[in-house]
């Protein structure tokens, strides 16, 4: 690597890492994401979950003999009552979780009922309060129990009876489907955010401060200046993206609640992470190059941030396409489209259906696009009209 490129890289890296506030701004998104997602997961668990030591309360009116042994299976605190109106008021006031009202003679009516008769079947009324998490939980549990009981009364065969595991999906399948749907979009957004946070300040910021003119009169080739800036900014952006990604992955167990045991990033191999790292770094090169070129047109950092906004829309759109694309593409030609190819590779890695030639094509295409961008940026540095525009 030429000395000019190394000199520019050292300058950019020293400028960013020499400012503790800049380092904090790069690492802070990952910390904030971890705190925010963990808090959201805990808050949602508290808001929509039931305490383990809580026992829902249930009252039954006209309790039939068949239910005296069935309903206790819920483990709820059950009482028999006769005042339906008072019990309904208690449910409304969230003093009682559930009220069941059986018709008188329920067991006899059920025994005499013929499905083929077309007559109205005996009806059980279940009153609950959807504003109460405990009441909703109790309602779902009792409805499930009664549905199972009703099925045993009229059905002639069982479906998936017993405790045998009928779900044949492996932990790899579960993890792959979840990460392939969520992570490509999140990664693309994190990568863009990292690039957009540093590139405009490095290009448009130096134009605004007037320091870029001093750098360009040095005997360093303009292409070396462009490539040195892009490589340094790519490294800084990678740190920001990795920080955000790690924060998100670490917060997933709390975000997912009961599914945290089924979904774990530990299932991926070192090879998977190496492929992902190659794709991510080449993607960062493309994003930094595009944002740097747009920033070179701008007179101020604020103007540069306006220019790069459409790139964010493109990145988010491609991420959403990856969420609902039905898996990684197996068409090699699709891996020749910058940024779209990165999303396809990420989907492939996370879903264990990666196309090795697709990854190679993606990295190759992204490097070529970066080199073309370096040439364009170097030509822009040679243009006094662009660099010294006010």
PDB file of C-alpha atoms in Angstrom, residues 18-181:
ATOM      1  CA  UNK A  18      -8.220  11.308  19.220  1.00  0.00           C
ATOM      2  CA  UNK A  19     -11.580  12.842  20.048  1.00  0.00           C
ATOM      3  CA  UNK A  20     -13.141  10.937  22.949  1.00  0.00           C
ATOM      4  CA  UNK A  21     -16.537  12.398  22.164  1.00  0.00           C
ATOM      5  CA  UNK A  22     -16.338  10.939  18.654  1.00  0.00           C
ATOM      6  CA  UNK A  23     -15.362   7.516  20.011  1.00  0.00           C
ATOM      7  CA  UNK A  24     -18.289   7.618  22.417  1.00  0.00           C
ATOM      8  CA  UNK A  25     -20.655   8.598  19.590  1.00  0.00           C
ATOM      9  CA  UNK A  26     -19.462   5.588  17.584  1.00  0.00           C
ATOM     10  CA  UNK A  27     -19.841   3.057  20.407  1.00  0.00           C
ATOM     11  CA  UNK A  28     -22.903   4.579  22.059  1.00  0.00           C
ATOM     12  CA  UNK A  29     -25.501   3.265  19.544  1.00  0.00           C
ATOM     13  CA  UNK A  30     -24.705  -0.338  20.462  1.00  0.00           C
ATOM     14  CA  UNK A  31     -24.945   0.382  24.188  1.00  0.00           C
ATOM     15  CA  UNK A  32     -28.194   2.304  23.740  1.00  0.00           C
ATOM     16  CA  UNK A  33     -29.689  -0.448  21.561  1.00  0.00           C
ATOM     17  CA  UNK A  34     -28.838  -3.070  24.169  1.00  0.00           C
ATOM     18  CA  UNK A  35     -30.363  -0.982  26.964  1.00  0.00           C
ATOM     19  CA  UNK A  36     -33.431  -0.017  24.917  1.00  0.00           C
ATOM     20  CA  UNK A  37     -34.223  -3.492  23.575  1.00  0.00           C
ATOM     21  CA  UNK A  38     -33.564  -5.120  26.934  1.00  0.00           C
ATOM     22  CA  UNK A  39     -35.839  -2.601  28.638  1.00  0.00           C
ATOM     23  CA  UNK A  40     -38.517  -3.107  25.976  1.00  0.00           C
ATOM     24  CA  UNK A  41     -38.349  -6.873  26.372  1.00  0.00           C
ATOM     25  CA  UNK A  42     -38.568  -6.645  30.154  1.00  0.00           C
ATOM     26  CA  UNK A  43     -41.358  -4.069  29.985  1.00  0.00           C
ATOM     27  CA  UNK A  44     -43.385  -6.137  27.502  1.00  0.00           C
ATOM     28  CA  UNK A  45     -42.885  -9.221  29.635  1.00  0.00           C
ATOM     29  CA  UNK A  46     -44.151  -7.348  32.665  1.00  0.00           C
ATOM     30  CA  UNK A  47     -47.034  -5.788  30.749  1.00  0.00           C
ATOM     31  CA  UNK A  48     -48.270  -8.890  28.953  1.00  0.00           C
ATOM     32  CA  UNK A  49     -47.063 -11.680  31.189  1.00  0.00           C
ATOM     33  CA  UNK A  50     -48.460 -13.192  34.358  1.00  0.00           C
ATOM     34  CA  UNK A  51     -46.396 -13.482  37.512  1.00  0.00           C
ATOM     35  CA  UNK A  52     -45.301 -17.037  38.162  1.00  0.00           C
ATOM     36  CA  UNK A  53     -46.647 -16.971  41.706  1.00  0.00           C
ATOM     37  CA  UNK A  54     -50.008 -15.475  40.715  1.00  0.00           C
ATOM     38  CA  UNK A  55     -53.103 -17.705  40.905  1.00  0.00           C
ATOM     39  CA  UNK A  56     -56.048 -16.479  38.783  1.00  0.00           C
ATOM     40  CA  UNK A  57     -59.455 -16.439  40.435  1.00  0.00           C
ATOM     41  CA  UNK A  58     -62.451 -18.098  38.805  1.00  0.00           C
ATOM     42  CA  UNK A  59     -66.111 -18.272  39.740  1.00  0.00           C
ATOM     43  CA  UNK A  60     -68.643 -20.650  38.224  1.00  0.00           C
ATOM     44  CA  UNK A  61     -72.422 -20.305  38.276  1.00  0.00           C
ATOM     45  CA  UNK A  62     -74.506 -23.494  37.949  1.00  0.00           C
ATOM     46  CA  UNK A  63     -71.351 -25.576  38.098  1.00  0.00           C
ATOM     47  CA  UNK A  64     -72.121 -29.047  36.620  1.00  0.00           C
ATOM     48  CA  UNK A  65     -70.652 -32.232  38.014  1.00  0.00           C
ATOM     49  CA  UNK A  66     -68.499 -32.841  34.918  1.00  0.00           C
ATOM     50  CA  UNK A  67     -66.710 -29.536  35.501  1.00  0.00           C
ATOM     51  CA  UNK A  68     -66.032 -30.108  39.175  1.00  0.00           C
ATOM     52  CA  UNK A  69     -63.098 -32.311  38.242  1.00  0.00           C
ATOM     53  CA  UNK A  70     -62.174 -30.674  34.916  1.00  0.00           C
ATOM     54  CA  UNK A  71     -61.804 -27.012  35.907  1.00  0.00           C
ATOM     55  CA  UNK A  72     -59.431 -27.655  38.849  1.00  0.00           C
ATOM     56  CA  UNK A  73     -56.935 -28.884  36.238  1.00  0.00           C
ATOM     57  CA  UNK A  74     -56.230 -25.213  35.508  1.00  0.00           C
ATOM     58  CA  UNK A  75     -54.825 -24.722  38.980  1.00  0.00           C
ATOM     59  CA  UNK A  76     -56.954 -21.595  39.424  1.00  0.00           C
ATOM     60  CA  UNK A  77     -58.643 -20.596  42.654  1.00  0.00           C
ATOM     61  CA  UNK A  78     -62.238 -21.623  41.876  1.00  0.00           C
ATOM     62  CA  UNK A  79     -65.419 -20.891  43.764  1.00  0.00           C
ATOM     63  CA  UNK A  80     -69.069 -21.685  43.070  1.00  0.00           C
ATOM     64  CA  UNK A  81     -71.474 -18.767  42.974  1.00  0.00           C
ATOM     65  CA  UNK A  82     -75.116 -17.937  42.364  1.00  0.00           C
ATOM     66  CA  UNK A  83     -75.119 -14.159  41.886  1.00  0.00           C
ATOM     67  CA  UNK A  84     -74.170 -13.677  38.227  1.00  0.00           C
ATOM     68  CA  UNK A  85     -74.631  -9.901  38.238  1.00  0.00           C
ATOM     69  CA  UNK A  86     -72.341  -9.397  41.240  1.00  0.00           C
ATOM     70  CA  UNK A  87     -69.698 -11.666  39.730  1.00  0.00           C
ATOM     71  CA  UNK A  88     -69.791  -9.763  36.411  1.00  0.00           C
ATOM     72  CA  UNK A  89     -69.320  -6.510  38.299  1.00  0.00           C
ATOM     73  CA  UNK A  90     -66.312  -8.040  40.065  1.00  0.00           C
ATOM     74  CA  UNK A  91     -64.768  -8.997  36.722  1.00  0.00           C
ATOM     75  CA  UNK A  92     -65.337  -5.460  35.429  1.00  0.00           C
ATOM     76  CA  UNK A  93     -63.657  -4.059  38.536  1.00  0.00           C
ATOM     77  CA  UNK A  94     -60.758  -6.560  38.069  1.00  0.00           C
ATOM     78  CA  UNK A  95     -61.505  -8.071  41.465  1.00  0.00           C
ATOM     79  CA  UNK A  96     -62.306 -11.411  39.812  1.00  0.00           C
ATOM     80  CA  UNK A  97     -60.448 -12.775  36.799  1.00  0.00           C
ATOM     81  CA  UNK A  98     -63.060 -15.014  35.212  1.00  0.00           C
ATOM     82  CA  UNK A  99     -66.748 -15.865  35.416  1.00  0.00           C
ATOM     83  CA  UNK A 100     -68.252 -19.016  33.896  1.00  0.00           C
ATOM     84  CA  UNK A 101     -72.010 -19.317  33.608  1.00  0.00           C
ATOM     85  CA  UNK A 102     -73.320 -22.774  32.744  1.00  0.00           C
ATOM     86  CA  UNK A 103     -76.937 -23.401  31.752  1.00  0.00           C
ATOM     87  CA  UNK A 104     -78.924 -25.370  34.300  1.00  0.00           C
ATOM     88  CA  UNK A 105     -78.902 -29.074  33.500  1.00  0.00           C
ATOM     89  CA  UNK A 106     -75.732 -28.689  31.426  1.00  0.00           C
ATOM     90  CA  UNK A 107     -74.548 -32.300  31.723  1.00  0.00           C
ATOM     91  CA  UNK A 108     -77.973 -33.724  30.807  1.00  0.00           C
ATOM     92  CA  UNK A 109     -78.311 -31.327  27.852  1.00  0.00           C
ATOM     93  CA  UNK A 110     -74.866 -32.269  26.543  1.00  0.00           C
ATOM     94  CA  UNK A 111     -75.605 -35.981  26.849  1.00  0.00           C
ATOM     95  CA  UNK A 112     -78.897 -35.583  24.984  1.00  0.00           C
ATOM     96  CA  UNK A 113     -77.590 -33.249  22.293  1.00  0.00           C
ATOM     97  CA  UNK A 114     -77.333 -34.606  18.737  1.00  0.00           C
ATOM     98  CA  UNK A 115     -75.069 -32.719  16.339  1.00  0.00           C
ATOM     99  CA  UNK A 116     -77.132 -33.856  13.346  1.00  0.00           C
ATOM    100  CA  UNK A 117     -80.328 -32.393  14.800  1.00  0.00           C
ATOM    101  CA  UNK A 118     -79.367 -28.847  13.899  1.00  0.00           C
ATOM    102  CA  UNK A 119     -80.583 -27.600  17.281  1.00  0.00           C
ATOM    103  CA  UNK A 120     -78.729 -24.950  19.253  1.00  0.00           C
ATOM    104  CA  UNK A 121     -76.004 -26.556  21.367  1.00  0.00           C
ATOM    105  CA  UNK A 122     -75.719 -25.865  25.112  1.00  0.00           C
ATOM    106  CA  UNK A 123     -73.762 -22.630  25.528  1.00  0.00           C
ATOM    107  CA  UNK A 124     -71.249 -21.761  28.236  1.00  0.00           C
ATOM    108  CA  UNK A 125     -70.773 -18.047  28.878  1.00  0.00           C
ATOM    109  CA  UNK A 126     -67.291 -16.942  29.877  1.00  0.00           C
ATOM    110  CA  UNK A 127     -66.843 -13.359  31.052  1.00  0.00           C
ATOM    111  CA  UNK A 128     -63.382 -11.817  31.321  1.00  0.00           C
ATOM    112  CA  UNK A 129     -61.703  -8.400  31.269  1.00  0.00           C
ATOM    113  CA  UNK A 130     -59.320  -7.884  28.349  1.00  0.00           C
ATOM    114  CA  UNK A 131     -57.793  -4.854  30.086  1.00  0.00           C
ATOM    115  CA  UNK A 132     -56.348  -7.241  32.666  1.00  0.00           C
ATOM    116  CA  UNK A 133     -53.443  -9.464  31.656  1.00  0.00           C
ATOM    117  CA  UNK A 134     -54.342 -11.964  34.371  1.00  0.00           C
ATOM    118  CA  UNK A 135     -57.966 -12.135  33.209  1.00  0.00           C
ATOM    119  CA  UNK A 136     -56.945 -12.609  29.570  1.00  0.00           C
ATOM    120  CA  UNK A 137     -54.529 -15.375  30.544  1.00  0.00           C
ATOM    121  CA  UNK A 138     -57.213 -17.144  32.563  1.00  0.00           C
ATOM    122  CA  UNK A 139     -59.718 -16.811  29.701  1.00  0.00           C
ATOM    123  CA  UNK A 140     -57.343 -18.374  27.188  1.00  0.00           C
ATOM    124  CA  UNK A 141     -56.512 -21.244  29.533  1.00  0.00           C
ATOM    125  CA  UNK A 142     -60.151 -22.094  30.282  1.00  0.00           C
ATOM    126  CA  UNK A 143     -61.247 -21.756  26.642  1.00  0.00           C
ATOM    127  CA  UNK A 144     -58.476 -24.146  25.635  1.00  0.00           C
ATOM    128  CA  UNK A 145     -59.538 -26.613  28.320  1.00  0.00           C
ATOM    129  CA  UNK A 146     -63.216 -26.493  27.343  1.00  0.00           C
ATOM    130  CA  UNK A 147     -62.388 -26.786  23.640  1.00  0.00           C
ATOM    131  CA  UNK A 148     -60.408 -29.929  24.350  1.00  0.00           C
ATOM    132  CA  UNK A 149     -63.261 -31.305  26.445  1.00  0.00           C
ATOM    133  CA  UNK A 150     -65.805 -30.513  23.734  1.00  0.00           C
ATOM    134  CA  UNK A 151     -63.574 -32.225  21.186  1.00  0.00           C
ATOM    135  CA  UNK A 152     -63.486 -35.409  23.260  1.00  0.00           C
ATOM    136  CA  UNK A 153     -67.270 -35.381  23.463  1.00  0.00           C
ATOM    137  CA  UNK A 154     -68.015 -35.226  19.733  1.00  0.00           C
ATOM    138  CA  UNK A 155     -64.893 -36.120  17.753  1.00  0.00           C
ATOM    139  CA  UNK A 156     -64.175 -39.674  16.610  1.00  0.00           C
ATOM    140  CA  UNK A 157     -60.390 -39.363  16.332  1.00  0.00           C
ATOM    141  CA  UNK A 158     -57.549 -37.439  17.943  1.00  0.00           C
ATOM    142  CA  UNK A 159     -54.946 -35.169  16.365  1.00  0.00           C
ATOM    143  CA  UNK A 160     -51.392 -35.253  17.740  1.00  0.00           C
ATOM    144  CA  UNK A 161     -52.480 -36.977  20.923  1.00  0.00           C
ATOM    145  CA  UNK A 162     -49.959 -37.624  23.655  1.00  0.00           C
ATOM    146  CA  UNK A 163     -46.748 -35.869  24.534  1.00  0.00           C
ATOM    147  CA  UNK A 164     -44.727 -36.910  21.478  1.00  0.00           C
ATOM    148  CA  UNK A 165     -42.936 -34.060  19.681  1.00  0.00           C
ATOM    149  CA  UNK A 166     -44.635 -33.541  16.338  1.00  0.00           C
ATOM    150  CA  UNK A 167     -42.819 -30.331  15.453  1.00  0.00           C
ATOM    151  CA  UNK A 168     -39.865 -31.529  13.345  1.00  0.00           C
ATOM    152  CA  UNK A 169     -38.225 -28.122  12.994  1.00  0.00           C
ATOM    153  CA  UNK A 170     -34.650 -28.171  14.302  1.00  0.00           C
ATOM    154  CA  UNK A 171     -33.001 -25.450  16.356  1.00  0.00           C
ATOM    155  CA  UNK A 172     -31.080 -24.570  13.188  1.00  0.00           C
ATOM    156  CA  UNK A 173     -34.333 -24.092  11.263  1.00  0.00           C
ATOM    157  CA  UNK A 174     -35.849 -21.909  13.973  1.00  0.00           C
ATOM    158  CA  UNK A 175     -32.752 -19.772  14.385  1.00  0.00           C
ATOM    159  CA  UNK A 176     -32.194 -19.473  10.648  1.00  0.00           C
ATOM    160  CA  UNK A 177     -35.732 -18.354   9.854  1.00  0.00           C
ATOM    161  CA  UNK A 178     -35.699 -15.735  12.614  1.00  0.00           C
ATOM    162  CA  UNK A 179     -32.276 -14.239  11.918  1.00  0.00           C
ATOM    163  CA  UNK A 180     -32.751 -14.356   8.128  1.00  0.00           C
ATOM    164  CA  UNK A 181     -35.905 -12.284   8.497  1.00  0.00           C
TER     165      UNK A 181
END
